[in-house]
Amino acid sequence: MQIVIPKEIQPGETRVAASPDTVKKLVQQGHQVLVEHNAGLTATWPDEDYIAAGAQIAQDTSQLYSAAAL
């Protein structure tokens, strides 16, 4: 299954839909995870943490949702 994690768009929002630990578990279960660039930054998780957990990084929302449609 392809799972996409978008960046929050509400002003002042610091949450993200999944932590790197959650992404790691999803990847271990066989899922492909695509995280929007800097989606976790306000929650203190840089893209590198998601990459280390096995996710791929989409550079923008358009790329993220295009991948989700496949």
PDB file of N, CA and C in Angstrom:
ATOM      1  N   MET A   1       0.845  -1.172   0.000  1.00  0.00           N
ATOM      2  CA  MET A   1       0.000   0.000   0.000  1.00  0.00           C
ATOM      3  C   MET A   1       0.895   1.242   0.000  1.00  0.00           C
ATOM      4  N   GLN A   2       0.508   2.239  -0.766  1.00  0.00           N
ATOM      5  CA  GLN A   2       1.206   3.528  -0.807  1.00  0.00           C
ATOM      6  C   GLN A   2       0.540   4.455   0.219  1.00  0.00           C
ATOM      7  N   ILE A   3       1.314   4.980   1.138  1.00  0.00           N
ATOM      8  CA  ILE A   3       0.809   5.905   2.156  1.00  0.00           C
ATOM      9  C   ILE A   3       1.524   7.230   1.977  1.00  0.00           C
ATOM     10  N   VAL A   4       0.751   8.318   1.936  1.00  0.00           N
ATOM     11  CA  VAL A   4       1.350   9.647   1.781  1.00  0.00           C
ATOM     12  C   VAL A   4       1.105  10.467   3.038  1.00  0.00           C
ATOM     13  N   ILE A   5       2.109  11.236   3.421  1.00  0.00           N
ATOM     14  CA  ILE A   5       2.044  12.086   4.610  1.00  0.00           C
ATOM     15  C   ILE A   5       2.236  13.532   4.152  1.00  0.00           C
ATOM     16  N   PRO A   6       1.160  14.323   4.113  1.00  0.00           N
ATOM     17  CA  PRO A   6       1.289  15.719   3.693  1.00  0.00           C
ATOM     18  C   PRO A   6       1.727  16.624   4.833  1.00  0.00           C
ATOM     19  N   LYS A   7       2.195  17.782   4.458  1.00  0.00           N
ATOM     20  CA  LYS A   7       2.547  18.823   5.427  1.00  0.00           C
ATOM     21  C   LYS A   7       1.257  19.515   5.851  1.00  0.00           C
ATOM     22  N   GLU A   8       1.127  19.820   7.131  1.00  0.00           N
ATOM     23  CA  GLU A   8      -0.046  20.560   7.610  1.00  0.00           C
ATOM     24  C   GLU A   8      -0.044  21.960   7.011  1.00  0.00           C
ATOM     25  N   ILE A   9      -1.228  22.484   6.698  1.00  0.00           N
ATOM     26  CA  ILE A   9      -1.305  23.792   6.049  1.00  0.00           C
ATOM     27  C   ILE A   9      -1.925  24.876   6.930  1.00  0.00           C
ATOM     28  N   GLN A  10      -2.444  24.495   8.079  1.00  0.00           N
ATOM     29  CA  GLN A  10      -3.052  25.490   8.964  1.00  0.00           C
ATOM     30  C   GLN A  10      -1.965  26.298   9.668  1.00  0.00           C
ATOM     31  N   PRO A  11      -2.115  27.612   9.716  1.00  0.00           N
ATOM     32  CA  PRO A  11      -1.124  28.445  10.419  1.00  0.00           C
ATOM     33  C   PRO A  11      -0.971  28.025  11.884  1.00  0.00           C
ATOM     34  N   GLY A  12       0.247  27.916  12.330  1.00  0.00           N
ATOM     35  CA  GLY A  12       0.528  27.573  13.723  1.00  0.00           C
ATOM     36  C   GLY A  12       0.432  26.093  14.044  1.00  0.00           C
ATOM     37  N   GLU A  13       0.062  25.257  13.077  1.00  0.00           N
ATOM     38  CA  GLU A  13      -0.064  23.820  13.322  1.00  0.00           C
ATOM     39  C   GLU A  13       1.324  23.193  13.416  1.00  0.00           C
ATOM     40  N   THR A  14       1.571  22.455  14.480  1.00  0.00           N
ATOM     41  CA  THR A  14       2.876  21.823  14.670  1.00  0.00           C
ATOM     42  C   THR A  14       2.809  20.298  14.584  1.00  0.00           C
ATOM     43  N   ARG A  15       1.631  19.754  14.360  1.00  0.00           N
ATOM     44  CA  ARG A  15       1.511  18.294  14.276  1.00  0.00           C
ATOM     45  C   ARG A  15       1.800  17.804  12.858  1.00  0.00           C
ATOM     46  N   VAL A  16       2.080  16.522  12.770  1.00  0.00           N
ATOM     47  CA  VAL A  16       2.252  15.851  11.485  1.00  0.00           C
ATOM     48  C   VAL A  16       1.539  14.503  11.604  1.00  0.00           C
ATOM     49  N   ALA A  17       1.073  13.985  10.488  1.00  0.00           N
ATOM     50  CA  ALA A  17       0.243  12.782  10.511  1.00  0.00           C
ATOM     51  C   ALA A  17       0.961  11.529  10.990  1.00  0.00           C
ATOM     52  N   ALA A  18       2.285  11.484  10.867  1.00  0.00           N
ATOM     53  CA  ALA A  18       3.028  10.300  11.301  1.00  0.00           C
ATOM     54  C   ALA A  18       4.432  10.685  11.731  1.00  0.00           C
ATOM     55  N   SER A  19       4.889  10.063  12.782  1.00  0.00           N
ATOM     56  CA  SER A  19       6.258  10.266  13.255  1.00  0.00           C
ATOM     57  C   SER A  19       7.191   9.336  12.484  1.00  0.00           C
ATOM     58  N   PRO A  20       8.488   9.583  12.544  1.00  0.00           N
ATOM     59  CA  PRO A  20       9.423   8.638  11.933  1.00  0.00           C
ATOM     60  C   PRO A  20       9.287   7.212  12.493  1.00  0.00           C
ATOM     61  N   ASP A  21       8.992   7.081  13.770  1.00  0.00           N
ATOM     62  CA  ASP A  21       8.794   5.743  14.348  1.00  0.00           C
ATOM     63  C   ASP A  21       7.601   5.034  13.716  1.00  0.00           C
ATOM     64  N   THR A  22       6.522   5.767  13.497  1.00  0.00           N
ATOM     65  CA  THR A  22       5.338   5.197  12.856  1.00  0.00           C
ATOM     66  C   THR A  22       5.653   4.813  11.416  1.00  0.00           C
ATOM     67  N   VAL A  23       6.376   5.674  10.722  1.00  0.00           N
ATOM     68  CA  VAL A  23       6.767   5.383   9.340  1.00  0.00           C
ATOM     69  C   VAL A  23       7.609   4.113   9.294  1.00  0.00           C
ATOM     70  N   LYS A  24       8.528   3.971  10.219  1.00  0.00           N
ATOM     71  CA  LYS A  24       9.372   2.774  10.259  1.00  0.00           C
ATOM     72  C   LYS A  24       8.523   1.512  10.403  1.00  0.00           C
ATOM     73  N   LYS A  25       7.526   1.548  11.264  1.00  0.00           N
ATOM     74  CA  LYS A  25       6.639   0.394  11.451  1.00  0.00           C
ATOM     75  C   LYS A  25       5.847   0.096  10.187  1.00  0.00           C
ATOM     76  N   LEU A  26       5.361   1.146   9.527  1.00  0.00           N
ATOM     77  CA  LEU A  26       4.614   0.951   8.282  1.00  0.00           C
ATOM     78  C   LEU A  26       5.493   0.331   7.201  1.00  0.00           C
ATOM     79  N   VAL A  27       6.714   0.802   7.089  1.00  0.00           N
ATOM     80  CA  VAL A  27       7.647   0.270   6.103  1.00  0.00           C
ATOM     81  C   VAL A  27       7.967  -1.197   6.425  1.00  0.00           C
ATOM     82  N   GLN A  28       8.159  -1.511   7.690  1.00  0.00           N
ATOM     83  CA  GLN A  28       8.442  -2.892   8.093  1.00  0.00           C
ATOM     84  C   GLN A  28       7.278  -3.829   7.761  1.00  0.00           C
ATOM     85  N   GLN A  29       6.071  -3.271   7.701  1.00  0.00           N
ATOM     86  CA  GLN A  29       4.888  -4.059   7.348  1.00  0.00           C
ATOM     87  C   GLN A  29       4.717  -4.183   5.835  1.00  0.00           C
ATOM     88  N   GLY A  30       5.633  -3.567   5.082  1.00  0.00           N
ATOM     89  CA  GLY A  30       5.602  -3.708   3.631  1.00  0.00           C
ATOM     90  C   GLY A  30       4.976  -2.553   2.878  1.00  0.00           C
ATOM     91  N   HIS A  31       4.623  -1.489   3.573  1.00  0.00           N
ATOM     92  CA  HIS A  31       4.020  -0.328   2.919  1.00  0.00           C
ATOM     93  C   HIS A  31       5.095   0.595   2.362  1.00  0.00           C
ATOM     94  N   GLN A  32       4.742   1.330   1.324  1.00  0.00           N
ATOM     95  CA  GLN A  32       5.604   2.384   0.800  1.00  0.00           C
ATOM     96  C   GLN A  32       5.080   3.692   1.371  1.00  0.00           C
ATOM     97  N   VAL A  33       5.968   4.501   1.940  1.00  0.00           N
ATOM     98  CA  VAL A  33       5.562   5.761   2.563  1.00  0.00           C
ATOM     99  C   VAL A  33       6.268   6.916   1.869  1.00  0.00           C
ATOM    100  N   LEU A  34       5.468   7.906   1.485  1.00  0.00           N
ATOM    101  CA  LEU A  34       5.979   9.106   0.846  1.00  0.00           C
ATOM    102  C   LEU A  34       5.591  10.293   1.716  1.00  0.00           C
ATOM    103  N   VAL A  35       6.581  11.047   2.155  1.00  0.00           N
ATOM    104  CA  VAL A  35       6.377  12.176   3.061  1.00  0.00           C
ATOM    105  C   VAL A  35       6.687  13.467   2.313  1.00  0.00           C
ATOM    106  N   GLU A  36       5.804  14.451   2.436  1.00  0.00           N
ATOM    107  CA  GLU A  36       6.063  15.738   1.808  1.00  0.00           C
ATOM    108  C   GLU A  36       7.266  16.414   2.459  1.00  0.00           C
ATOM    109  N   HIS A  37       8.081  17.049   1.652  1.00  0.00           N
ATOM    110  CA  HIS A  37       9.276  17.761   2.123  1.00  0.00           C
ATOM    111  C   HIS A  37       8.933  18.685   3.291  1.00  0.00           C
ATOM    112  N   ASN A  38       9.659  18.533   4.383  1.00  0.00           N
ATOM    113  CA  ASN A  38       9.512  19.322   5.613  1.00  0.00           C
ATOM    114  C   ASN A  38       8.176  19.128   6.328  1.00  0.00           C
ATOM    115  N   ALA A  39       7.488  18.038   6.064  1.00  0.00           N
ATOM    116  CA  ALA A  39       6.205  17.789   6.732  1.00  0.00           C
ATOM    117  C   ALA A  39       6.359  17.695   8.247  1.00  0.00           C
ATOM    118  N   GLY A  40       7.458  17.153   8.712  1.00  0.00           N
ATOM    119  CA  GLY A  40       7.650  16.958  10.147  1.00  0.00           C
ATOM    120  C   GLY A  40       8.482  18.030  10.820  1.00  0.00           C
ATOM    121  N   LEU A  41       8.897  19.026  10.072  1.00  0.00           N
ATOM    122  CA  LEU A  41       9.837  20.011  10.603  1.00  0.00           C
ATOM    123  C   LEU A  41       9.310  20.747  11.828  1.00  0.00           C
ATOM    124  N   THR A  42       8.045  21.168  11.818  1.00  0.00           N
ATOM    125  CA  THR A  42       7.506  21.894  12.975  1.00  0.00           C
ATOM    126  C   THR A  42       7.302  20.985  14.184  1.00  0.00           C
ATOM    127  N   ALA A  43       7.326  19.683  13.950  1.00  0.00           N
ATOM    128  CA  ALA A  43       7.234  18.712  15.043  1.00  0.00           C
ATOM    129  C   ALA A  43       8.626  18.211  15.433  1.00  0.00           C
ATOM    130  N   THR A  44       9.647  18.889  14.951  1.00  0.00           N
ATOM    131  CA  THR A  44      11.074  18.625  15.227  1.00  0.00           C
ATOM    132  C   THR A  44      11.642  17.401  14.514  1.00  0.00           C
ATOM    133  N   TRP A  45      10.982  16.919  13.459  1.00  0.00           N
ATOM    134  CA  TRP A  45      11.495  15.783  12.705  1.00  0.00           C
ATOM    135  C   TRP A  45      11.867  16.237  11.296  1.00  0.00           C
ATOM    136  N   PRO A  46      13.152  16.330  10.999  1.00  0.00           N
ATOM    137  CA  PRO A  46      13.577  16.712   9.644  1.00  0.00           C
ATOM    138  C   PRO A  46      13.373  15.559   8.662  1.00  0.00           C
ATOM    139  N   ASP A  47      13.454  15.869   7.391  1.00  0.00           N
ATOM    140  CA  ASP A  47      13.296  14.854   6.347  1.00  0.00           C
ATOM    141  C   ASP A  47      14.245  13.675   6.554  1.00  0.00           C
ATOM    142  N   GLU A  48      15.456  13.946   7.028  1.00  0.00           N
ATOM    143  CA  GLU A  48      16.442  12.882   7.228  1.00  0.00           C
ATOM    144  C   GLU A  48      15.941  11.794   8.181  1.00  0.00           C
ATOM    145  N   ASP A  49      15.150  12.181   9.187  1.00  0.00           N
ATOM    146  CA  ASP A  49      14.586  11.192  10.110  1.00  0.00           C
ATOM    147  C   ASP A  49      13.604  10.267   9.398  1.00  0.00           C
ATOM    148  N   TYR A  50      12.827  10.837   8.487  1.00  0.00           N
ATOM    149  CA  TYR A  50      11.869  10.025   7.724  1.00  0.00           C
ATOM    150  C   TYR A  50      12.590   9.130   6.722  1.00  0.00           C
ATOM    151  N   ILE A  51      13.636   9.642   6.112  1.00  0.00           N
ATOM    152  CA  ILE A  51      14.422   8.844   5.180  1.00  0.00           C
ATOM    153  C   ILE A  51      15.060   7.663   5.913  1.00  0.00           C
ATOM    154  N   ALA A  52      15.611   7.930   7.097  1.00  0.00           N
ATOM    155  CA  ALA A  52      16.216   6.861   7.905  1.00  0.00           C
ATOM    156  C   ALA A  52      15.183   5.808   8.300  1.00  0.00           C
ATOM    157  N   ALA A  53      13.920   6.207   8.407  1.00  0.00           N
ATOM    158  CA  ALA A  53      12.844   5.280   8.764  1.00  0.00           C
ATOM    159  C   ALA A  53      12.348   4.494   7.552  1.00  0.00           C
ATOM    160  N   GLY A  54      12.833   4.861   6.358  1.00  0.00           N
ATOM    161  CA  GLY A  54      12.453   4.121   5.163  1.00  0.00           C
ATOM    162  C   GLY A  54      11.505   4.832   4.219  1.00  0.00           C
ATOM    163  N   ALA A  55      11.165   6.073   4.518  1.00  0.00           N
ATOM    164  CA  ALA A  55      10.253   6.837   3.657  1.00  0.00           C
ATOM    165  C   ALA A  55      11.003   7.477   2.504  1.00  0.00           C
ATOM    166  N   GLN A  56      10.253   7.827   1.495  1.00  0.00           N
ATOM    167  CA  GLN A  56      10.761   8.664   0.423  1.00  0.00           C
ATOM    168  C   GLN A  56      10.198  10.058   0.649  1.00  0.00           C
ATOM    169  N   ILE A  57      10.855  11.074   0.102  1.00  0.00           N
ATOM    170  CA  ILE A  57      10.430  12.461   0.291  1.00  0.00           C
ATOM    171  C   ILE A  57       9.923  13.028  -1.028  1.00  0.00           C
ATOM    172  N   ALA A  58       8.715  13.590  -1.001  1.00  0.00           N
ATOM    173  CA  ALA A  58       8.163  14.305  -2.150  1.00  0.00           C
ATOM    174  C   ALA A  58       8.518  15.777  -2.001  1.00  0.00           C
ATOM    175  N   GLN A  59       8.984  16.391  -3.058  1.00  0.00           N
ATOM    176  CA  GLN A  59       9.444  17.778  -2.972  1.00  0.00           C
ATOM    177  C   GLN A  59       8.313  18.791  -2.815  1.00  0.00           C
ATOM    178  N   ASP A  60       7.113  18.444  -3.217  1.00  0.00           N
ATOM    179  CA  ASP A  60       5.988  19.377  -3.069  1.00  0.00           C
ATOM    180  C   ASP A  60       4.670  18.610  -3.038  1.00  0.00           C
ATOM    181  N   THR A  61       3.595  19.330  -2.793  1.00  0.00           N
ATOM    182  CA  THR A  61       2.278  18.711  -2.681  1.00  0.00           C
ATOM    183  C   THR A  61       1.861  18.054  -3.975  1.00  0.00           C
ATOM    184  N   SER A  62       2.179  18.687  -5.091  1.00  0.00           N
ATOM    185  CA  SER A  62       1.809  18.120  -6.393  1.00  0.00           C
ATOM    186  C   SER A  62       2.436  16.752  -6.586  1.00  0.00           C
ATOM    187  N   GLN A  63       3.719  16.628  -6.295  1.00  0.00           N
ATOM    188  CA  GLN A  63       4.402  15.343  -6.425  1.00  0.00           C
ATOM    189  C   GLN A  63       3.820  14.323  -5.453  1.00  0.00           C
ATOM    190  N   LEU A  64       3.502  14.765  -4.243  1.00  0.00           N
ATOM    191  CA  LEU A  64       2.940  13.873  -3.222  1.00  0.00           C
ATOM    192  C   LEU A  64       1.626  13.264  -3.691  1.00  0.00           C
ATOM    193  N   TYR A  65       0.701  14.112  -4.129  1.00  0.00           N
ATOM    194  CA  TYR A  65      -0.616  13.618  -4.514  1.00  0.00           C
ATOM    195  C   TYR A  65      -0.610  12.913  -5.856  1.00  0.00           C
ATOM    196  N   SER A  66       0.315  13.233  -6.735  1.00  0.00           N
ATOM    197  CA  SER A  66       0.443  12.490  -7.985  1.00  0.00           C
ATOM    198  C   SER A  66       0.845  11.048  -7.683  1.00  0.00           C
ATOM    199  N   ALA A  67       1.752  10.866  -6.748  1.00  0.00           N
ATOM    200  CA  ALA A  67       2.174   9.523  -6.355  1.00  0.00           C
ATOM    201  C   ALA A  67       1.026   8.764  -5.690  1.00  0.00           C
ATOM    202  N   ALA A  68       0.200   9.473  -4.946  1.00  0.00           N
ATOM    203  CA  ALA A  68      -0.923   8.824  -4.253  1.00  0.00           C
ATOM    204  C   ALA A  68      -1.969   8.318  -5.226  1.00  0.00           C
ATOM    205  N   ALA A  69      -2.057   8.943  -6.379  1.00  0.00           N
ATOM    206  CA  ALA A  69      -3.071   8.558  -7.361  1.00  0.00           C
ATOM    207  C   ALA A  69      -2.692   7.303  -8.143  1.00  0.00           C
ATOM    208  N   LEU A  70      -1.454   6.848  -8.024  1.00  0.00           N
ATOM    209  CA  LEU A  70      -1.003   5.688  -8.788  1.00  0.00           C
ATOM    210  C   LEU A  70      -1.572   4.405  -8.255  1.00  0.00           C
TER     211      LEU A  70
END
